[in-house]
Coordinates of C-alpha atoms in Angstrom, one line a residue:
Chain M
X267 CA -4.1 -19.4 -5.1
X268 CA -6.3 -17.7 -2.4
X269 CA -4.0 -15.3 -0.4
X270 CA -6.5 -15.7 2.8
X271 CA -6.1 -19.5 2.7
X272 CA -2.5 -19.3 2.3
X273 CA -2.1 -16.7 5.4
X274 CA -4.4 -19.1 7.4
X275 CA -2.2 -22.0 6.5
X276 CA 1.1 -20.0 7.5
X277 CA -0.2 -18.4 10.6
X278 CA -1.0 -21.7 12.0
X279 CA 2.5 -23.0 11.4
X280 CA 3.6 -19.9 12.9
X281 CA 1.7 -20.0 15.9
X282 CA 2.6 -23.7 16.3
X283 CA 6.2 -23.1 16.3
X284 CA 6.1 -20.1 18.5
X285 CA 4.5 -22.4 21.3
X286 CA 7.4 -24.8 20.9
X287 CA 10.1 -24.0 23.6
X288 CA 12.6 -25.7 22.2
X289 CA 12.3 -23.7 18.8
X290 CA 12.1 -20.5 20.5
X291 CA 15.4 -21.4 22.4
X292 CA 17.2 -22.4 19.5
X293 CA 15.6 -20.1 16.7
X294 CA 15.7 -17.1 18.7
X295 CA 17.5 -17.0 21.9
X296 CA 20.7 -19.2 21.0
X297 CA 21.7 -17.2 17.9
X298 CA 21.0 -13.8 19.8
X299 CA 23.1 -14.7 22.9
X300 CA 25.7 -17.3 20.9
X301 CA 26.9 -15.0 18.5
X302 CA 28.2 -12.5 20.9
X303 CA 29.6 -14.7 23.4
X304 CA 31.8 -16.2 20.7
X305 CA 32.5 -12.9 19.4
X306 CA 33.4 -11.2 22.8
X307 CA 34.3 -14.7 25.0
X308 CA 36.9 -16.1 22.9
X309 CA 39.2 -13.3 21.8
X310 CA 38.9 -11.6 24.9
X311 CA 39.9 -14.9 26.9
X312 CA 42.5 -15.6 24.5
X313 CA 43.8 -11.5 24.7
X314 CA 43.7 -11.8 28.5
X315 CA 45.7 -15.2 28.7
X316 CA 48.3 -13.5 26.3
X317 CA 48.5 -10.2 28.3
X318 CA 48.8 -12.2 31.5
X319 CA 51.6 -14.2 30.4
X320 CA 53.4 -11.2 29.1
X321 CA 53.1 -9.7 32.8
X322 CA 53.5 -12.9 34.9
X323 CA 57.0 -13.5 35.7
X324 CA 57.9 -16.9 33.9
X325 CA 60.6 -19.2 35.6
X326 CA 63.5 -20.2 33.1
X327 CA 65.7 -23.1 33.6
X328 CA 69.2 -22.1 32.8
X329 CA 72.4 -24.4 32.5
X330 CA 75.5 -22.3 32.8
X331 CA 73.8 -19.5 34.2
X332 CA 77.0 -18.1 35.5
X333 CA 78.3 -17.8 31.8
X334 CA 75.6 -15.4 31.0
X335 CA 77.0 -11.9 30.7
X336 CA 75.0 -9.3 33.3
X337 CA 73.6 -7.4 30.5
X338 CA 71.7 -10.5 29.1
X339 CA 70.4 -11.4 32.6
X340 CA 69.1 -7.6 32.8
X341 CA 67.4 -8.5 29.5
X342 CA 65.7 -11.7 31.1
X343 CA 64.7 -9.7 34.2
X344 CA 63.2 -6.9 32.0
X345 CA 61.1 -9.5 29.9
X346 CA 59.6 -10.7 33.3
X347 CA 61.7 -13.8 33.2
X348 CA 63.1 -15.5 36.4
X349 CA 66.3 -17.3 35.6
X350 CA 66.7 -20.5 37.8
X351 CA 69.7 -22.9 37.8
X352 CA 69.3 -26.4 36.6
X353 CA 71.6 -29.3 35.7
X354 CA 69.5 -30.6 32.8
X355 CA 67.6 -28.1 30.6
X356 CA 65.7 -31.2 28.5
X357 CA 64.6 -33.1 31.8
X358 CA 63.7 -29.7 33.6
X359 CA 61.4 -28.9 30.6
X360 CA 60.1 -32.6 30.4
X361 CA 59.3 -33.1 33.8
X362 CA 57.5 -29.6 34.2
X363 CA 59.8 -27.9 36.5
X364 CA 59.8 -25.0 34.0
X365 CA 58.2 -24.3 30.8
X366 CA 61.3 -23.4 28.9
X367 CA 65.1 -23.5 29.4
X368 CA 68.2 -22.4 27.8
X369 CA 71.8 -23.8 27.8
X370 CA 74.4 -21.1 28.0
X371 CA 77.9 -22.6 27.1
X372 CA 81.2 -21.9 28.5
X373 CA 82.9 -18.8 27.1
X374 CA 79.8 -17.3 26.0
X375 CA 80.5 -14.1 27.5
X376 CA 84.2 -13.7 26.5
X377 CA 83.3 -14.5 23.0
X378 CA 80.9 -11.8 22.7
X379 CA 83.1 -9.6 24.5
X380 CA 85.6 -10.4 21.6
X381 CA 83.4 -9.4 18.9
X382 CA 82.6 -12.8 17.9
X383 CA 79.5 -15.1 17.7
X384 CA 78.2 -17.4 20.5
X385 CA 75.0 -19.7 20.5
X386 CA 72.6 -20.3 23.1
X387 CA 70.0 -23.4 23.2
X388 CA 66.6 -23.1 23.7
X389 CA 64.5 -26.1 25.1
X390 CA 60.8 -25.8 24.8
X391 CA 58.0 -28.1 24.0
X392 CA 56.9 -27.5 20.4
X393 CA 53.3 -27.7 20.4
X394 CA 52.8 -26.8 24.1
X395 CA 51.1 -23.4 24.1
X396 CA 52.2 -22.1 27.5
X397 CA 56.1 -23.5 26.9
X398 CA 55.9 -21.7 23.1
X399 CA 54.5 -18.4 25.0
X400 CA 57.5 -18.7 27.3
X401 CA 60.2 -19.3 24.4
X402 CA 58.9 -16.1 22.8
X403 CA 59.3 -14.1 25.9
X404 CA 62.9 -15.6 26.2
X405 CA 63.7 -14.8 22.3
X406 CA 62.5 -11.4 23.0
X407 CA 64.7 -11.0 25.7
X408 CA 67.7 -12.1 23.6
X409 CA 66.8 -10.1 20.9
X410 CA 66.9 -7.0 23.2
X411 CA 70.1 -8.1 24.4
X412 CA 71.5 -8.9 20.8
X413 CA 70.2 -5.1 19.6
X414 CA 72.3 -3.8 22.4
X415 CA 75.5 -5.6 21.5
X416 CA 75.0 -4.7 17.5
X417 CA 74.5 -1.0 18.8
X418 CA 77.6 -1.2 20.9
X419 CA 80.1 -2.9 18.1
X420 CA 78.6 -0.4 15.6
X421 CA 79.6 2.5 17.6
X422 CA 82.7 1.2 18.3
X423 CA 83.2 0.8 14.5
X424 CA 82.1 4.3 14.1
X425 CA 79.0 3.4 12.3
X426 CA 75.2 4.4 12.9
X427 CA 72.5 1.6 13.4
X428 CA 70.7 2.9 10.5
X429 CA 73.6 1.1 8.4
X430 CA 71.7 -2.3 8.9
X431 CA 68.3 -0.9 7.5
X432 CA 69.6 0.8 4.1
X433 CA 65.8 -0.2 2.8
X434 CA 62.6 0.5 4.7
X435 CA 59.0 -0.4 3.4
X436 CA 56.1 1.5 4.1
X437 CA 53.0 0.0 3.8
X438 CA 49.8 2.0 2.4
X439 CA 46.5 0.6 2.9
X440 CA 44.3 1.0 -0.2
X441 CA 41.3 -0.9 0.7
X442 CA 38.2 1.1 0.9
X443 CA 36.5 2.5 4.2
X444 CA 34.1 -0.4 3.9
X445 CA 36.6 -2.9 3.7
X446 CA 38.8 -1.5 6.4
X447 CA 35.8 -1.4 8.9
X448 CA 34.4 -4.9 7.9
X449 CA 37.5 -6.5 9.6
X450 CA 39.2 -9.8 8.6
X451 CA 36.1 -11.6 9.8
X452 CA 33.4 -9.8 7.8
X453 CA 32.2 -13.4 5.9
X454 CA 30.6 -14.1 9.6
X455 CA 27.9 -12.1 8.4
X456 CA 27.0 -14.3 5.3
X457 CA 28.1 -17.3 7.4
X458 CA 25.8 -16.7 10.3
X459 CA 22.7 -15.7 7.4
X460 CA 23.4 -19.1 6.0
X461 CA 23.7 -21.5 9.0
X462 CA 20.8 -19.6 10.9
X463 CA 18.6 -19.8 8.1
X464 CA 18.8 -23.3 7.8
X465 CA 18.7 -23.9 11.4
X466 CA 15.8 -21.4 12.0
X467 CA 13.7 -22.8 9.5
X468 CA 14.5 -26.4 10.0
X469 CA 11.9 -27.1 13.0
X470 CA 8.9 -25.3 11.6
X471 CA 9.6 -27.3 7.9
X472 CA 9.9 -30.6 9.4
X473 CA 6.8 -30.1 11.9
X474 CA 5.2 -29.1 8.7
X475 CA 5.9 -31.9 6.4
X476 CA 7.2 -35.3 8.0
X477 CA 5.5 -33.9 11.4
X478 CA 2.3 -33.7 10.0
X479 CA 2.7 -37.1 8.5
X480 CA 3.9 -38.8 11.7
X481 CA 1.1 -37.1 13.8
X482 CA -1.8 -38.3 11.1
X483 CA -2.5 -34.7 10.5
X484 CA -1.6 -34.2 6.9
X485 CA -4.5 -36.4 5.3
X486 CA -7.2 -34.4 7.1
X487 CA -5.4 -31.2 5.8
X488 CA -5.1 -32.4 2.4
X489 CA -9.1 -33.7 2.7
X490 CA -10.0 -29.9 3.0
X491 CA -10.8 -28.1 0.1
X492 CA -7.4 -26.7 -0.2
X493 CA -5.0 -26.6 -3.0
X494 CA -1.6 -28.4 -2.5
X495 CA 0.0 -25.1 -4.1
X496 CA -1.7 -23.2 -1.3
X497 CA -0.4 -25.8 1.5
X498 CA 3.1 -25.4 0.0
X499 CA 3.0 -21.6 -0.1
X500 CA 1.6 -21.6 3.6
X501 CA 4.2 -23.7 4.7
X502 CA 7.0 -22.0 2.9
X503 CA 6.1 -18.6 4.4
X504 CA 6.4 -19.8 7.7
X505 CA 9.5 -21.7 7.3
X506 CA 11.0 -18.6 5.8
X507 CA 10.0 -16.5 8.5
X508 CA 11.6 -18.5 11.2
X509 CA 14.7 -18.6 9.0
X510 CA 15.1 -14.9 8.4
X511 CA 14.2 -14.5 12.0
X512 CA 16.9 -16.9 13.3
X513 CA 19.4 -15.1 10.8
X514 CA 18.3 -11.6 12.2
X515 CA 19.0 -12.6 15.9
X516 CA 22.5 -13.8 15.0
X517 CA 23.2 -10.6 13.0
X518 CA 21.8 -8.3 15.8
X519 CA 23.8 -10.5 18.2
X520 CA 26.9 -9.9 16.2
X521 CA 26.1 -6.0 16.0
X522 CA 25.7 -6.0 19.7
X523 CA 28.9 -7.9 20.1
X524 CA 30.6 -5.4 18.0
X525 CA 28.8 -2.3 20.0
X526 CA 29.6 -3.8 23.5
X527 CA 33.5 -4.6 22.3
X528 CA 34.0 -1.1 21.0
X529 CA 32.4 0.9 23.5
X530 CA 33.2 -1.5 27.0
X531 CA 36.0 -3.4 26.3
X532 CA 38.3 -0.9 24.2
X533 CA 38.4 1.7 26.6
X534 CA 39.1 -0.8 29.5
X535 CA 41.7 -3.1 27.4
X536 CA 43.1 0.1 25.2
X537 CA 44.8 -1.0 21.9
X538 CA 44.9 -4.7 22.2
X539 CA 41.3 -4.6 22.5
X540 CA 40.9 -2.2 19.6
X541 CA 43.2 -4.6 17.5
X542 CA 40.6 -7.5 18.2
X543 CA 37.9 -5.1 17.4
X544 CA 39.2 -4.7 14.0
X545 CA 39.7 -8.1 13.2
X546 CA 36.1 -9.1 14.3
X547 CA 34.4 -6.3 12.0
X548 CA 33.6 -4.3 15.3
X549 CA 34.1 -0.9 13.5
X550 CA 31.6 -2.3 10.7
X551 CA 29.4 0.3 9.2
X552 CA 26.9 -0.8 6.3
X553 CA 25.2 1.6 4.2
X554 CA 21.6 2.1 3.7
X555 CA 21.9 0.3 0.4
X556 CA 24.2 -2.3 1.3
X557 CA 21.8 -3.2 4.3
X558 CA 18.7 -3.5 1.5
X559 CA 21.0 -5.7 -0.9
X560 CA 21.9 -7.9 2.1
X561 CA 18.2 -8.1 3.0
X562 CA 17.2 -9.2 -0.5
X563 CA 20.1 -11.5 -0.9
X564 CA 19.2 -13.1 2.8
X565 CA 15.4 -13.2 1.8
X566 CA 16.5 -15.4 -1.8
X567 CA 18.6 -17.5 0.5
X568 CA 16.0 -18.1 3.1
X569 CA 13.7 -19.0 0.1
X570 CA 16.0 -21.5 -1.5
X571 CA 17.0 -23.3 2.0
X572 CA 12.8 -23.2 3.0
X573 CA 11.8 -24.6 -0.2
X574 CA 14.7 -27.4 0.2
X575 CA 13.5 -28.0 3.4
X576 CA 10.1 -28.6 3.1
X577 CA 10.5 -30.9 -0.3
X578 CA 13.2 -33.0 1.7
X579 CA 10.8 -32.8 4.8
X580 CA 7.8 -33.9 2.8
X581 CA 9.7 -36.8 1.4
X582 CA 10.7 -38.4 5.1
X583 CA 8.5 -40.8 7.0
X584 CA 9.0 -39.0 10.3
X585 CA 10.7 -36.1 12.1
X586 CA 13.7 -38.1 12.8
X587 CA 14.0 -39.4 9.4
X588 CA 13.7 -35.9 8.1
X589 CA 16.5 -34.6 10.7
X590 CA 18.8 -37.2 9.4
X591 CA 18.3 -35.9 5.8
X592 CA 18.6 -32.5 6.6
X593 CA 21.5 -32.9 8.8
X594 CA 24.2 -33.4 5.9
X595 CA 22.7 -30.5 4.2
X596 CA 24.3 -27.9 6.7
X597 CA 27.7 -29.0 5.1
X598 CA 26.4 -27.7 1.7
X599 CA 26.0 -24.3 3.5
X600 CA 28.8 -23.9 6.2
X601 CA 31.8 -25.1 3.9
X602 CA 31.1 -22.5 1.2
X603 CA 30.5 -20.1 4.0
X604 CA 33.6 -21.2 5.8
X605 CA 35.7 -20.7 2.6
X606 CA 34.6 -17.3 2.1
X607 CA 37.4 -16.1 4.3
X608 CA 40.0 -17.6 2.1
X609 CA 38.2 -15.8 -1.0
X610 CA 40.8 -13.4 -2.0
X611 CA 43.5 -16.3 -1.7
X612 CA 41.3 -18.6 -3.7
X613 CA 40.7 -16.4 -6.5
X614 CA 37.2 -17.0 -7.5
X615 CA 36.3 -16.2 -11.1
X616 CA 32.9 -14.5 -12.1
X617 CA 31.3 -18.0 -12.8
X618 CA 30.9 -18.1 -9.2
X619 CA 27.7 -16.0 -9.5
X620 CA 26.1 -18.8 -11.3
X621 CA 26.5 -21.4 -8.4
X622 CA 23.2 -21.1 -6.1
X623 CA 24.1 -20.5 -2.3
X624 CA 27.8 -20.0 -3.2
X625 CA 27.0 -17.1 -5.0
X626 CA 24.9 -15.3 -2.7
X627 CA 27.3 -15.9 0.1
X628 CA 30.2 -14.4 -2.0
X629 CA 27.7 -11.6 -2.6
X630 CA 26.7 -11.0 0.8
X631 CA 30.6 -10.5 1.5
X632 CA 31.2 -8.3 -1.3
X633 CA 28.2 -6.1 0.0
X634 CA 29.6 -6.0 3.6
X635 CA 33.2 -5.2 2.2
X636 CA 31.8 -2.6 -0.2
X637 CA 33.2 -4.2 -3.4
X638 CA 29.9 -5.5 -5.3
X639 CA 28.8 -4.6 -8.5
X640 CA 25.6 -4.4 -10.3
X641 CA 26.2 -7.3 -12.6
X642 CA 27.2 -9.5 -9.4
X643 CA 23.7 -8.6 -7.8
X644 CA 21.8 -9.2 -11.0
X645 CA 23.5 -12.4 -11.9
X646 CA 23.2 -13.6 -8.3
X647 CA 19.8 -12.8 -7.3
X648 CA 18.4 -14.1 -11.1
X649 CA 20.2 -17.5 -10.5
X650 CA 18.8 -17.6 -6.7
X651 CA 15.1 -17.0 -8.0
X652 CA 15.3 -19.4 -10.3
X653 CA 17.0 -22.2 -8.1
X654 CA 14.2 -21.2 -5.4
X655 CA 11.2 -21.7 -7.7
X656 CA 12.7 -25.0 -9.2
X657 CA 12.8 -26.0 -5.4
X658 CA 9.4 -24.9 -4.7
X659 CA 8.3 -27.1 -7.9
X660 CA 10.1 -30.0 -6.3
X661 CA 8.4 -29.4 -3.0
X662 CA 4.8 -29.3 -4.6
X663 CA 5.8 -32.2 -6.3
X664 CA 6.2 -34.0 -3.1
X665 CA 3.2 -32.6 -1.7
X666 CA 1.1 -34.1 -4.8
X667 CA 2.8 -37.5 -5.1
X668 CA 0.8 -40.2 -3.6
X669 CA 4.0 -42.6 -2.9
X670 CA 5.3 -39.4 -0.6
X671 CA 1.9 -38.3 1.1
X672 CA 1.5 -42.0 2.1
X673 CA 4.9 -42.9 2.7
X674 CA 4.8 -43.7 6.7
Chain C
X189 CA -0.8 -54.7 -8.4
X190 CA -4.3 -53.0 -7.9
X191 CA -5.5 -51.9 -4.8
X192 CA -9.1 -51.8 -5.5
X193 CA -10.7 -53.2 -8.9
X194 CA -14.3 -53.0 -10.4
X195 CA -15.8 -51.4 -7.2
X196 CA -19.1 -49.9 -7.6
X197 CA -21.9 -49.0 -5.0
X198 CA -24.4 -46.0 -4.2
X199 CA -25.3 -44.6 -0.8
X200 CA -28.6 -42.8 -0.4
X201 CA -29.4 -39.9 1.4
X202 CA -30.1 -40.6 5.4
X203 CA -28.3 -43.9 5.1
X204 CA -25.2 -45.5 6.8
X205 CA -23.5 -47.4 4.3
X206 CA -20.9 -50.0 5.4
X207 CA -17.6 -51.2 3.7
X208 CA -16.8 -54.4 5.5
X209 CA -13.5 -56.2 5.2
X210 CA -10.2 -57.6 6.5
X211 CA -7.1 -55.3 6.7
X212 CA -5.5 -54.5 3.6
X213 CA -8.8 -55.4 1.6
X214 CA -8.9 -52.0 0.2
X215 CA -11.3 -50.3 2.3
X216 CA -9.0 -47.1 3.3
X217 CA -8.0 -46.8 -0.5
X218 CA -11.6 -46.8 -1.6
X219 CA -12.4 -44.0 0.9
X220 CA -8.6 -42.3 -0.2
X221 CA -9.9 -42.4 -4.1
X222 CA -13.5 -40.8 -2.8
X223 CA -11.5 -38.3 -0.8
X224 CA -9.8 -37.3 -3.8
X225 CA -6.4 -38.2 -2.0
X226 CA -5.7 -40.9 -4.5
X227 CA -6.4 -40.7 -8.3
X228 CA -8.4 -43.3 -9.8
X229 CA -6.8 -45.3 -12.7
X230 CA -10.1 -45.4 -14.4
X231 CA -13.8 -45.2 -13.4
X232 CA -16.1 -42.7 -12.1
X233 CA -17.7 -41.2 -9.1
X234 CA -19.7 -38.4 -7.7
X235 CA -20.2 -37.3 -4.0
X236 CA -23.0 -35.1 -3.3
X237 CA -23.2 -34.1 -6.7
X238 CA -19.5 -33.3 -7.0
X239 CA -17.4 -35.2 -9.9
X240 CA -14.4 -36.8 -8.0
X241 CA -12.1 -35.9 -11.0
X242 CA -13.6 -32.7 -12.5
X243 CA -14.7 -31.2 -9.2
X244 CA -12.2 -32.5 -6.7
X245 CA -12.3 -29.2 -4.6
X246 CA -16.0 -29.1 -4.5
X247 CA -16.3 -32.6 -3.5
X248 CA -13.7 -32.3 -0.4
X249 CA -15.6 -29.2 0.8
X250 CA -18.8 -31.7 0.8
X251 CA -17.1 -34.4 2.5
X252 CA -16.0 -35.1 6.4
X253 CA -13.6 -37.6 7.3
X254 CA -13.1 -39.3 10.5
X255 CA -10.4 -42.3 10.7
X256 CA -8.6 -44.0 13.8
X257 CA -5.3 -42.5 12.6
X258 CA -6.0 -38.9 12.2
X259 CA -4.2 -36.8 14.8
X260 CA -4.5 -33.1 16.1
X261 CA -2.3 -30.3 16.2
X262 CA -0.5 -30.9 19.8
X263 CA 0.2 -26.9 20.4
X264 CA -3.3 -25.8 19.3
X265 CA -6.3 -25.8 21.6
X266 CA -9.5 -27.6 20.6
X267 CA -11.3 -24.5 19.6
X268 CA -8.0 -23.2 17.6
X269 CA -8.2 -26.6 15.5
X270 CA -11.8 -25.9 14.9
X271 CA -11.0 -22.4 14.0
X272 CA -8.4 -23.3 11.7
X273 CA -10.2 -25.9 9.7
X274 CA -13.4 -23.8 9.6
X275 CA -11.3 -20.9 8.0
X276 CA -9.9 -23.7 5.4
X277 CA -13.9 -24.4 4.7
X278 CA -14.5 -21.2 4.1
X279 CA -16.6 -20.4 7.3
X280 CA -16.2 -17.0 9.0
X281 CA -15.1 -17.0 12.5
X282 CA -18.7 -16.2 14.1
X283 CA -20.1 -19.3 12.0
X284 CA -17.4 -21.5 13.4
X285 CA -18.0 -20.1 16.8
X286 CA -21.8 -21.0 16.3
X287 CA -21.2 -24.3 15.1
X288 CA -18.8 -25.2 18.0
X289 CA -21.7 -24.1 20.4
X290 CA -23.9 -27.0 18.8
X291 CA -21.3 -29.4 18.7
X292 CA -20.3 -28.8 22.2
X293 CA -23.9 -29.7 23.3
X294 CA -23.7 -33.0 20.5
X295 CA -20.4 -34.0 21.6
X296 CA -19.8 -32.9 25.1
X297 CA -16.7 -31.2 24.0
X298 CA -16.2 -29.4 27.3
X299 CA -12.3 -28.3 28.2
X300 CA -11.0 -30.0 25.0
X301 CA -12.0 -26.4 23.6
X302 CA -9.8 -24.8 26.0
X303 CA -6.9 -27.3 26.4
X304 CA -4.3 -27.9 24.1
X305 CA -4.6 -30.8 22.2
X306 CA -0.9 -32.4 23.4
X307 CA -2.5 -32.9 26.8
X308 CA -5.8 -34.7 25.5
X309 CA -7.0 -38.5 26.3
X310 CA -7.7 -40.4 23.2
X311 CA -11.4 -40.1 23.8
X312 CA -11.0 -36.0 23.9
X313 CA -8.7 -36.4 20.9
X314 CA -11.4 -38.3 19.3
X315 CA -14.3 -35.9 20.1
X316 CA -12.2 -33.0 18.2
X317 CA -11.7 -35.2 15.3
X318 CA -15.2 -35.9 14.8
X319 CA -16.2 -32.1 15.6
X320 CA -13.5 -31.2 13.1
X321 CA -15.1 -33.4 10.3
X322 CA -18.7 -32.5 10.8
X323 CA -17.7 -28.6 11.6
X324 CA -18.7 -27.3 7.9
X325 CA -21.6 -29.8 8.2
X326 CA -21.0 -31.9 5.1
X327 CA -23.8 -33.8 3.5
X328 CA -21.3 -36.9 3.2
X329 CA -19.4 -38.3 6.0
X330 CA -16.5 -41.0 5.9
X331 CA -15.7 -43.2 8.9
X332 CA -12.7 -45.3 8.3
X333 CA -11.8 -47.7 11.3
X334 CA -12.8 -44.9 13.4
X335 CA -12.7 -46.7 16.7
X336 CA -9.8 -48.4 16.4
X337 CA -7.5 -48.1 19.3
X338 CA -10.5 -46.6 21.3
X339 CA -11.5 -47.7 25.0
X340 CA -15.4 -48.8 25.2
X341 CA -16.6 -45.4 26.4
X342 CA -15.3 -43.2 23.5
X343 CA -16.2 -46.3 21.0
X344 CA -19.6 -46.0 22.2
X345 CA -19.6 -42.2 21.9
X346 CA -18.5 -42.6 18.1
X347 CA -21.1 -45.5 17.4
X348 CA -23.9 -43.2 19.0
X349 CA -22.9 -40.2 17.0
X350 CA -22.7 -42.1 13.8
X351 CA -26.4 -43.4 14.5
X352 CA -27.6 -40.1 15.1
X353 CA -25.7 -38.1 12.4
X354 CA -27.6 -39.2 9.1
X355 CA -30.8 -37.3 8.1
X356 CA -32.4 -35.9 5.2
X357 CA -29.6 -35.0 2.8
X358 CA -26.9 -36.7 5.0
X359 CA -25.2 -39.8 4.5
X360 CA -22.7 -41.8 5.9
X361 CA -20.0 -44.2 4.6
X362 CA -18.9 -46.6 7.4
X363 CA -15.7 -48.6 6.9
X364 CA -14.6 -51.6 9.5
X365 CA -13.8 -55.0 9.8
X366 CA -15.6 -55.4 13.0
X367 CA -19.1 -57.1 12.1
X368 CA -21.0 -56.1 15.0
X369 CA -20.7 -52.4 14.1
X370 CA -21.9 -53.0 10.8
X371 CA -24.9 -54.9 12.2
X372 CA -25.3 -51.9 14.7
X373 CA -25.1 -49.2 12.4
X374 CA -25.7 -50.1 8.9
X375 CA -28.8 -50.3 6.7
X376 CA -26.8 -51.7 3.6
X377 CA -23.0 -52.7 3.2
X378 CA -20.7 -54.2 0.7
X379 CA -18.0 -57.0 1.5
X380 CA -14.7 -55.8 -0.1
X381 CA -11.9 -58.4 -0.1
X382 CA -8.6 -58.5 -2.0
X383 CA -9.6 -55.2 -3.6
X384 CA -12.9 -56.5 -4.8
X385 CA -16.4 -56.1 -4.0
X386 CA -17.3 -59.9 -3.2
X387 CA -21.1 -59.1 -2.0
X388 CA -23.4 -56.5 -1.1
X389 CA -26.9 -55.9 0.0
X390 CA -28.9 -55.2 3.1
X391 CA -27.5 -56.3 6.5
X392 CA -30.3 -59.0 6.6
X393 CA -29.3 -60.2 2.9
X394 CA -25.8 -60.4 3.8
X395 CA -26.4 -62.2 7.4
X396 CA -28.4 -64.7 5.3
X397 CA -25.7 -66.1 3.6
X398 CA -24.4 -67.4 6.9
X399 CA -27.3 -69.7 7.3
X400 CA -28.6 -68.3 11.0
X401 CA -25.4 -67.8 12.4
X402 CA -24.7 -64.0 11.8
X403 CA -23.0 -61.7 9.8
X404 CA -19.7 -62.9 10.8
X405 CA -20.4 -66.6 9.5
X406 CA -21.7 -65.0 6.1
X407 CA -18.2 -63.0 6.1
X408 CA -16.3 -66.2 6.3
X409 CA -18.2 -68.2 3.8
X410 CA -18.3 -65.7 1.3
X411 CA -14.7 -65.3 1.3
X412 CA -13.8 -68.7 1.5
X413 CA -16.2 -69.1 -1.6
X414 CA -14.0 -66.2 -3.3
X415 CA -11.0 -68.1 -2.4
X416 CA -11.9 -71.1 -3.9
X417 CA -13.5 -69.7 -7.2
X418 CA -10.0 -67.7 -7.7
X419 CA -7.8 -70.7 -6.5
X420 CA -5.9 -68.4 -3.7
X421 CA -5.5 -69.2 -0.1
X422 CA -8.0 -67.8 2.5

């Protein structure tokens, strides 16, 4: 293998991809912009909607409005609920006159005043988000009224409200600093690395294999005095580079999104935004060692993906055929990456570190959370390195097979 | 099924040798074997002193290949494509640049050097394909249906180039199904049919079998004779 020839082959693929506007947009710009938009846009949109729903006065239909005690009506007013008398609660909700309605039976006030029990019927549309949010506000208002009634009854009986809570539970967070700051969505880092490594390397790999066949440039390349192993190595380096670039862009987007959230939205929106930042891993602080481990792991994953893409791309007759083979492959990466969020629930055994791809995703998640062990790192890296070499052999075999080279 | 069987021929220095046959006869397979892209089941060949099996890399360095279906890298300029291949042939950038100057004079490369290949006309493409094939000044060059799909001007440019290329120490193997091109370019040729050589010799010798009606008539007579002898429909 001659490094100069490999570098020349790789450089040509890199230049060719860099001059492809579609590749630049999908490999570099989309991950850089899409990730922060997803991170900031969705939670803030949902947060904003929830906040607005709490502040906005909501109309509540009421059958038997006159049966409601003044205290209960006051609790509704305090919860920004505007009671409107209706004759048929179900019809009022169904035709959209109100999002939610209540039915207060006759004798409700006297039953409560006499120390008895009474029921309120809540009419809502289950599955309708707006209706359920309004129902939640109604339940909060009724709970507030109920606490007042219970307090009064306990006081009348000479009892303290604490009698209702003889046992209290205090939660102590035993997670490490890294686990706390990584947030519930720490799995997004390995997820982004996996997805964008595949997406980023795809165009270069397909262009360098099936694309070469389709254009009729493969034959002339193989007629030059280069070795097939050098051709595979050059294309492999270029593919891996673009896969890693796309993954890096996604991670940069993730970090930028976290910083913007922490420094712009938290001061403006206060506690609510801070909670969202926590969930999104916005307080993430990864150590230097962890970054190194992530880099090597990402490199191995990119190597695996690139070798696979080259092998499959070379087998295809055309650009289109290669893309149709590669599209289902994304599930191989998406599904394990998504499953990472349920890792604790599933209870993975140590055998998982012998399963290529999934092992490196689990390892990266552990590294982000700061819960990795040396054995996990060594087994995962060794398995991935072997898998990568086997896939490179597969790609090389395809570059040597006459039936594959001239399969067009 | 074998694509090419018992085929042997030799091409001398300064000669343009024709491989003549219909589509599917085995001409491209023969050239792919001689370019080391396909491995022969048996037999031997030496090209410019390089053994086909024992020194495939040396053989590839000694040949240039032009065919009708060869493409270019759309996002590279003509000059970048030539530098890329020059590097693969072990040429230094200064040597490539010097050779580009010479080829520019010979092939009138003009603005194909500075434009990206994606915007080339067929004729422009063919010029860079030829320049790429002879960039390293190979002693042997293969032309495989090199004029297929070209307009009359581009076709003439290829034919003129083939005429001018052979000299002492250089040889051309010209594969085509177009009789007139063989008559115009080649000193000797072999007719390949159903993977076998059915005749060879000088163009005059081959044409003589057409009883004064030219190479095309000779070709059809030879093919019919072969089919009759082998019990196959023509």
